[in-house]
CSV table of C-alpha atoms in Angstrom, one decimal:
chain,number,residue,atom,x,y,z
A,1,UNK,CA,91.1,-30.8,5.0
A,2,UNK,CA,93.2,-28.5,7.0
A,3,UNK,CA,94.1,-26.4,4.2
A,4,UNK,CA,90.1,-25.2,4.8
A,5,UNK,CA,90.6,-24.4,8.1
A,6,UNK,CA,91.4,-20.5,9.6
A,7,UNK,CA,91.8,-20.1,13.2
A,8,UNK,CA,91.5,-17.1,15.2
A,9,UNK,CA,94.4,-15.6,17.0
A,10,UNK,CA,93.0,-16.6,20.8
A,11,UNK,CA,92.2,-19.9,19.1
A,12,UNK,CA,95.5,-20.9,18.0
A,13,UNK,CA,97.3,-19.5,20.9
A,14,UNK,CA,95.1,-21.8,23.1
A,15,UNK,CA,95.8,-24.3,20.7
A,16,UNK,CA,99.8,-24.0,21.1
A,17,UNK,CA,99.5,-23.4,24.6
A,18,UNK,CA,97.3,-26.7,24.8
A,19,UNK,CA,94.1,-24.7,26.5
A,20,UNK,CA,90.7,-26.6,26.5
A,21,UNK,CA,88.6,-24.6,23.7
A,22,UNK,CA,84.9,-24.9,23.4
A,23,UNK,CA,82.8,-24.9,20.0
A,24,UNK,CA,80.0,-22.7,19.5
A,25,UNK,CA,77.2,-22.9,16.5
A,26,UNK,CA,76.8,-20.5,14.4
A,27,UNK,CA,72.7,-20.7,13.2
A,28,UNK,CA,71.7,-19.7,17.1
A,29,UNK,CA,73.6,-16.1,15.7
A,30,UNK,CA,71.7,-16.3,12.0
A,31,UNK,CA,68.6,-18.0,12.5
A,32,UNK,CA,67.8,-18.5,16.3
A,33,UNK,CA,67.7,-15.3,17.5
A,34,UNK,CA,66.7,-12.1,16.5
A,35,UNK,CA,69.4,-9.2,16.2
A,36,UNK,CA,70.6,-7.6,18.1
A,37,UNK,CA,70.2,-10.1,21.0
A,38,UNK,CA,71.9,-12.8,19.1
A,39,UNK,CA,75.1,-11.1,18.7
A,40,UNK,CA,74.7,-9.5,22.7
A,41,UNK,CA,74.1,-13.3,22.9
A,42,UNK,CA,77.3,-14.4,21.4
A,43,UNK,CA,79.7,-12.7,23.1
A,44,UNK,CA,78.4,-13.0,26.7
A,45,UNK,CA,78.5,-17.3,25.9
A,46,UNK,CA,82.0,-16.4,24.9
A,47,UNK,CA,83.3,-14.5,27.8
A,48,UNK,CA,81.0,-17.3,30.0
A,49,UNK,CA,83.4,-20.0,28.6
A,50,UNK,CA,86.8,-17.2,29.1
A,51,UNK,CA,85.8,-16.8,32.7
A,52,UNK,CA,85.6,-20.9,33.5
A,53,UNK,CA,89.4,-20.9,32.3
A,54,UNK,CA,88.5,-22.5,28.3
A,55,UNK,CA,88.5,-20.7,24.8
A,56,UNK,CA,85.2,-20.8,22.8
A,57,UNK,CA,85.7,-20.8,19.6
A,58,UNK,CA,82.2,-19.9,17.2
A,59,UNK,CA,82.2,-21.9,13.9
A,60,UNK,CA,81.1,-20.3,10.6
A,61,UNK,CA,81.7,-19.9,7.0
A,62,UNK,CA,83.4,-16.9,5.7
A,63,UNK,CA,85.0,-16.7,2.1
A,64,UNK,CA,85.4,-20.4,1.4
A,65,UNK,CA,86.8,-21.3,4.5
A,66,UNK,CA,86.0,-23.0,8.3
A,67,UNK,CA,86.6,-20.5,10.0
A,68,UNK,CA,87.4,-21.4,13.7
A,69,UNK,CA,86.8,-18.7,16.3
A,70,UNK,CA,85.3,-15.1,15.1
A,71,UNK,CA,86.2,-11.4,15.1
A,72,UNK,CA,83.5,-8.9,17.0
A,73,UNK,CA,83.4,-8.0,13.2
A,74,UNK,CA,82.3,-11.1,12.0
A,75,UNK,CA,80.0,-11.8,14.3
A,76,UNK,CA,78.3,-8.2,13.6
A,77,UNK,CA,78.1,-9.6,9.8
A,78,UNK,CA,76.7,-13.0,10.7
A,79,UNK,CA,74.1,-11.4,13.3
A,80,UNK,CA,73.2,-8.8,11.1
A,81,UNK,CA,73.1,-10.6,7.4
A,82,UNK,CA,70.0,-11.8,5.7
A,83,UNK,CA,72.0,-13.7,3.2
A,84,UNK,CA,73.8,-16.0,5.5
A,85,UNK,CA,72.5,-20.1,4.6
A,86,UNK,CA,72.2,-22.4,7.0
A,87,UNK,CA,74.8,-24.8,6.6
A,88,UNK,CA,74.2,-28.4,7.8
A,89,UNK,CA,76.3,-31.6,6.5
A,90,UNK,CA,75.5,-31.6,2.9
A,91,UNK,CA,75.3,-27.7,2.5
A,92,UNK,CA,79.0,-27.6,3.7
A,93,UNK,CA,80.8,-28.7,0.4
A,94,UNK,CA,78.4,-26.0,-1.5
A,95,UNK,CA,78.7,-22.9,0.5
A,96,UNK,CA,82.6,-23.4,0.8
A,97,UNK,CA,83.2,-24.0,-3.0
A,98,UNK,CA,80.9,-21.3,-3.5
A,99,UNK,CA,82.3,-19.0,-0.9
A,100,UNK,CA,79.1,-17.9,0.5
A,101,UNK,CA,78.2,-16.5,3.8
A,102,UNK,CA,77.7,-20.2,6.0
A,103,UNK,CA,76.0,-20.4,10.0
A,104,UNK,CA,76.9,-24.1,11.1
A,105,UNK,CA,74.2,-26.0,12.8
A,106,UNK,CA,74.3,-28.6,15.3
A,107,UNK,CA,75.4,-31.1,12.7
A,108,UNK,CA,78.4,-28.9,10.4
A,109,UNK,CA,79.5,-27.6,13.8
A,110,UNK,CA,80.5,-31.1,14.6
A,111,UNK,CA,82.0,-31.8,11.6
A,112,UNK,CA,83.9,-28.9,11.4
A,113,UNK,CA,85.2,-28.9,15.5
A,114,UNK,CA,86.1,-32.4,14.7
A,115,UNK,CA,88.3,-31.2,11.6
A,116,UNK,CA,89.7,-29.0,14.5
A,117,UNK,CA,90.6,-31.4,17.3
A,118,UNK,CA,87.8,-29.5,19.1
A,119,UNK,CA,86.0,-32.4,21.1
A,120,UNK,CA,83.5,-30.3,23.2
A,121,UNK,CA,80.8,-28.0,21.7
A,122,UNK,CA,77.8,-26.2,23.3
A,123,UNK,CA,74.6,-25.5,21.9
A,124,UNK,CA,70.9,-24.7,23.0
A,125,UNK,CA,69.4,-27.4,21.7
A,126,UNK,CA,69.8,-30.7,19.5
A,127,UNK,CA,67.2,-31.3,16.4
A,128,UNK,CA,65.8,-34.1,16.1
A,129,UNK,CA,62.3,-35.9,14.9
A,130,UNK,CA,59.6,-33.9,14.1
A,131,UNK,CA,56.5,-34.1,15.1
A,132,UNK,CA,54.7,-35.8,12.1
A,133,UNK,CA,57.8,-37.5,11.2
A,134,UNK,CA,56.1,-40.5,9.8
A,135,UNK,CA,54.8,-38.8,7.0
A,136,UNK,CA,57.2,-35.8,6.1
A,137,UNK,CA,60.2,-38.1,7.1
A,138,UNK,CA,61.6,-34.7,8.8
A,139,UNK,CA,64.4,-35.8,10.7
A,140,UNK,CA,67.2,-33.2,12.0
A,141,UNK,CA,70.7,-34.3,10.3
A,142,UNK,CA,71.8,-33.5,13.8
A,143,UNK,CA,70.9,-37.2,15.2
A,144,UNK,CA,72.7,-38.8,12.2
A,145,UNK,CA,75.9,-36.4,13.1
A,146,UNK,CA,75.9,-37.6,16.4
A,147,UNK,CA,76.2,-41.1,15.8
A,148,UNK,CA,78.9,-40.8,13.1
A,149,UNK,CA,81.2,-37.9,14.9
A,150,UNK,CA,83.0,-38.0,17.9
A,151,UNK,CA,82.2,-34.7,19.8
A,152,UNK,CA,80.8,-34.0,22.9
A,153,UNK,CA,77.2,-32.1,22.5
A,154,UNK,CA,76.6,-29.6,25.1
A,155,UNK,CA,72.4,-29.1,25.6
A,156,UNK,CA,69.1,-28.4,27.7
A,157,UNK,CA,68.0,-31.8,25.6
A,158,UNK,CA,66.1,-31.0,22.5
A,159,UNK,CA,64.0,-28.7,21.4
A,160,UNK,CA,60.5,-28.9,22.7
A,161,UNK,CA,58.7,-28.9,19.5
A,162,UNK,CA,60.2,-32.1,18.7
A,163,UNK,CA,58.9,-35.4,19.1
A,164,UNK,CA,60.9,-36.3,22.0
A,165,UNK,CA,60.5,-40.0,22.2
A,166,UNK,CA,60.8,-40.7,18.5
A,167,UNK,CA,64.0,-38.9,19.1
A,168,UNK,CA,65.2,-40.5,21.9
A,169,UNK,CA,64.1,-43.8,20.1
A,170,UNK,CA,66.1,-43.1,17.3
A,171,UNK,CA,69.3,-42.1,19.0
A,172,UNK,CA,69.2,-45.2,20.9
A,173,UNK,CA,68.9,-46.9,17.9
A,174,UNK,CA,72.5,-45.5,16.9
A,175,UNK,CA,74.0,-46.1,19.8
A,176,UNK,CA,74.4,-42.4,20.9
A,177,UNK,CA,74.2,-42.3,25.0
A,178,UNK,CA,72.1,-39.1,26.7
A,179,UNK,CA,73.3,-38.1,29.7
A,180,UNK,CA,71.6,-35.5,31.8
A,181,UNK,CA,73.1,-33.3,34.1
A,182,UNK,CA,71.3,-33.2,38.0
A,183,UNK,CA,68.5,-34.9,37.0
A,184,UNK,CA,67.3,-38.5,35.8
A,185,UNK,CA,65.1,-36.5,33.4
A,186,UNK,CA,65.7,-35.8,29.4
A,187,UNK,CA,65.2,-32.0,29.8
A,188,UNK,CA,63.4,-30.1,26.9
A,189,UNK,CA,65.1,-26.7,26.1
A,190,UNK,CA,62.3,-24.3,27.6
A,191,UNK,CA,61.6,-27.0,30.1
A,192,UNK,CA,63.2,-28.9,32.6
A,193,UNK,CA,61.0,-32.3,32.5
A,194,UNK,CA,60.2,-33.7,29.0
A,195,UNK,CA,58.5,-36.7,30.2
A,196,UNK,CA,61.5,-38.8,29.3
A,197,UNK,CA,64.2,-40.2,30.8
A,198,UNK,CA,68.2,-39.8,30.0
A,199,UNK,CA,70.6,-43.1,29.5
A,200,UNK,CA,72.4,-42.4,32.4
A,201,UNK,CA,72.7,-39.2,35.1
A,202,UNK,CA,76.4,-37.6,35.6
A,203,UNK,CA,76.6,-34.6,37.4
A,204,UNK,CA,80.0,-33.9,37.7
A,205,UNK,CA,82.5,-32.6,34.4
A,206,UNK,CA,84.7,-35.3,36.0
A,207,UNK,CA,82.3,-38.3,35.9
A,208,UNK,CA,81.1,-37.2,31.8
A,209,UNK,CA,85.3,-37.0,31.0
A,210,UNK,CA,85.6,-40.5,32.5
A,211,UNK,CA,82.5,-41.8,30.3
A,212,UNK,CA,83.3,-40.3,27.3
A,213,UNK,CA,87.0,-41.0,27.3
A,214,UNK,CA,86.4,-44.2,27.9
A,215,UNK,CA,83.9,-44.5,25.1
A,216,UNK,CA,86.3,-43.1,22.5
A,217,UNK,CA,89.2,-45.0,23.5
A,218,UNK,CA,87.2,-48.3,23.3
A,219,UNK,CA,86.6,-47.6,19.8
A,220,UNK,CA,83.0,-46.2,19.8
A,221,UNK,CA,82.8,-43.3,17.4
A,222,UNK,CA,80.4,-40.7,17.6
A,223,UNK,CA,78.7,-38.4,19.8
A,224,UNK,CA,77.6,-37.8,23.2
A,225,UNK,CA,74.7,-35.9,24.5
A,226,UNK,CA,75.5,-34.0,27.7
A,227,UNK,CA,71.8,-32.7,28.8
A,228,UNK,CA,72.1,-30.1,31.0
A,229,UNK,CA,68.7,-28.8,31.9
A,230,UNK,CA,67.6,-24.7,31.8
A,231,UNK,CA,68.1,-23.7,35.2
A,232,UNK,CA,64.6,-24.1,37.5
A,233,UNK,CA,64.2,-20.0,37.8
A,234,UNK,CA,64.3,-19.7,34.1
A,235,UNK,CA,62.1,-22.6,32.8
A,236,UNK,CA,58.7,-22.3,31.2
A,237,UNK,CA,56.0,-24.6,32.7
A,238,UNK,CA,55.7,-27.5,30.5
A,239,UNK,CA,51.9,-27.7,30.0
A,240,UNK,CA,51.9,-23.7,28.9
A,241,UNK,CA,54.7,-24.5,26.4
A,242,UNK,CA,53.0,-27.5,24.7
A,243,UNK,CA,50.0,-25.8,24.1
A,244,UNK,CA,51.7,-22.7,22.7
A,245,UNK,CA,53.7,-25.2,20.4
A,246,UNK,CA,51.0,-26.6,19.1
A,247,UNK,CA,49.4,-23.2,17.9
A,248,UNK,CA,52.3,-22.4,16.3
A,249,UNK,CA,52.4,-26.5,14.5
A,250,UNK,CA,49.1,-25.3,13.2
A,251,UNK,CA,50.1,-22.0,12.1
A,252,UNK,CA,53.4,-23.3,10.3
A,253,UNK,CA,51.4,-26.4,8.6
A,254,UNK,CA,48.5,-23.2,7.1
A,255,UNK,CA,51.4,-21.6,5.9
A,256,UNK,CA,53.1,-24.3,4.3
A,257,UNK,CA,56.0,-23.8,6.2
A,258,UNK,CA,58.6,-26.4,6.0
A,259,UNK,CA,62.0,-28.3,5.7
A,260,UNK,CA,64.7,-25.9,7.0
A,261,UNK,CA,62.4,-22.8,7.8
A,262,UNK,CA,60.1,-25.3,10.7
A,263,UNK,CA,62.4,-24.3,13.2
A,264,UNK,CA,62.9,-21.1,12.7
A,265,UNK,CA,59.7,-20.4,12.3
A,266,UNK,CA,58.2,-22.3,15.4
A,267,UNK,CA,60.8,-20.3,17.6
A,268,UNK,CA,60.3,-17.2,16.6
A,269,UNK,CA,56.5,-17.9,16.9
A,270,UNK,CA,56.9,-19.2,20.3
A,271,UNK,CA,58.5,-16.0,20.5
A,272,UNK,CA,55.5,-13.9,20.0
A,273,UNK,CA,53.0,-15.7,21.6
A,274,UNK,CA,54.8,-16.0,25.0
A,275,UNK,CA,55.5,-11.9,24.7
A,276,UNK,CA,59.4,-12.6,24.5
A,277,UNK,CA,59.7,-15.3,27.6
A,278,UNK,CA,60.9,-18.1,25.5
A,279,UNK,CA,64.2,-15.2,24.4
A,280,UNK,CA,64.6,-14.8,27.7
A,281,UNK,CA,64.8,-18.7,28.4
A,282,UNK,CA,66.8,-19.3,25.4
A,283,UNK,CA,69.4,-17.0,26.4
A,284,UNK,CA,69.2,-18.0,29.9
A,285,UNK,CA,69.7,-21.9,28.9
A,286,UNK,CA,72.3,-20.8,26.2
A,287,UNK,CA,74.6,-19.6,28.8
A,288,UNK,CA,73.9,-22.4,31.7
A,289,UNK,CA,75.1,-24.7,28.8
A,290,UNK,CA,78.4,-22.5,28.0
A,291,UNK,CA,79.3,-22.8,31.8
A,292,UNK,CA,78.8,-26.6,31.8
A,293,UNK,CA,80.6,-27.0,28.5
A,294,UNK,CA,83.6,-25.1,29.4
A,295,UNK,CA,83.9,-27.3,32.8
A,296,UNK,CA,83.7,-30.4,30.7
A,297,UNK,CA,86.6,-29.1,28.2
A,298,UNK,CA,89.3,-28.7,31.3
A,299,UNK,CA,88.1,-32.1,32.9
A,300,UNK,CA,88.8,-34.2,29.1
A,301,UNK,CA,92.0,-32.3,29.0
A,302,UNK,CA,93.0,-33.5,32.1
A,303,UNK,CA,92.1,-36.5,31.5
A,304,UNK,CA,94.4,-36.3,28.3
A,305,UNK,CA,97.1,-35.6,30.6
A,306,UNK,CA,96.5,-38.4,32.6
């Protein structure tokens, strides 16, 4: 499996020089924002996660390899290319042996950090069941991933056109713990309050090492969810976001919108019809996660130490 694998220069240094690193998606760049704020995007989350003393390292495709940490160039190329697929578990053995141009979602970015040794990764927000589920079965490989693969997922919760519950219902289910982050709340991606409530509320990186650690070294594989909600100043209300959600439900169900292209779609909608505001949140909650991710890194590795 390593023999896939290509690390970046600042990855592998921090790698020899046993730094914490921090994973990064890749679809957020390809399919979550529009260019060029995804690639602006990007790079501030990276120099976020430099400036709190860890390494991020953004996970894509390229050429039949994993590669580990990207150039400025290639992160141009995966911002700017309309040919790049969005790679989840069981795209990841196609678009490598094909050697096509791959963005890692929620689910092949943990695969691939945990090929790496890479045990924290930050995102916006988890997938998960979609509303309607009991007819389209649409469930994000994302809630599967987390129950089979031991990394630490970095959030604002999941995304709010979700069905939350179902989702929180099902991760339960597989034994995945939620932990929010200064709040007993489940937050929502645009919103702080989902309705919901998290497993358990840590607020320090020090208190989620100890929990996690001692989860993996008892035995129990998979992931944990680390909800860290948008901060208050750049959250939508909750009532003005629902209703815009559900216009753009509508809207994707007329145009026979589905499968991969939902999300997509919904968010760029949700885009439009808030004149930009969700972006601005997305962004806003992108970094806020990159901080909280990068804290998390040192305090495992010093619990490594320990």
């Amino acid at each position: 499996m390593q023999s896939y694998l290509v690390f970046s220069e600042e990855v592998r240094a921090a790698r020899v020089a046993g730094k914490p690193v921090v994973a990064l998606e890749s679809t957020i760049i390809s399919h979550g924002m529009p260019y060029p704020q995804n690639v602006q995007t990007a790079r501030e989350v990276e120099a976020i996660i430099r400036e709190h003393g860890a390494v991020p390292a953004t996970i894509a495709i390229m050429n039949g390899k994993i590669h580990i940490g990207l150039s400025d160039a290639e992160l141009e190329l995966l911002g700017q290319s309309a040919d790049a697929l969005k790679v989840s578990r069981r795209d990841l053995p196609y678009v490598i042996s094909s050697k096509k141009l791959g963005a890692t979602t929620v689910a092949a970015t943990m695969i691939c950090a945990e090929l790496a040794g890479i045990p924290v990764f930050v995102t916006g927000g988890i997938g998960g069941v979609h509303r309607g589920a009991e007819t389209s079965f649409d469930i994000s490989a994302d809630l599967q991933e987390l129950a089979r693969t031991s990394v630490a997922v970095v959030c604002a919760g999941a995304k709010s056109i979700l069905d939350l519950g179902l989702t929180l219902e099902y991760l339960e289910t597989h034994g995945v713990p939620v932990i929010s982050v200064g709040q007993a709340e489940f937050p929502a991606f645009f919103t702080r309050d989902s309705g919901f409530r998290a497993d358990f509320q840590l607020d320090s990186a020090t208190e989620q090492a100890d929990f996690i650690a001692t989860k993996w070294t008892l035995g129990l594989r998979g992931g944990v969810v680390i909800a860290n909600p948008i901060p208050e100043a750049d959250a939508m209300p909750r009532a003005e976001i629902e209703g815009i959600t559900q216009q753009a439900l509508q809207e994707a169900a007329q145009q026979g919108v589905s499968g991969k292209a939902v999300t997509p779609f919904l968010l760029a909608r949700i885009k439009e019809l808030t004149a930009g505001r969700s972006l601005v949140s997305n962004i806003a909650l992108v970094k806020n996660n990159a901080k909280a991710g990068a804290q998390l890194a040192h305090a495992l590795a010093a619990h490594k130490k320990s």
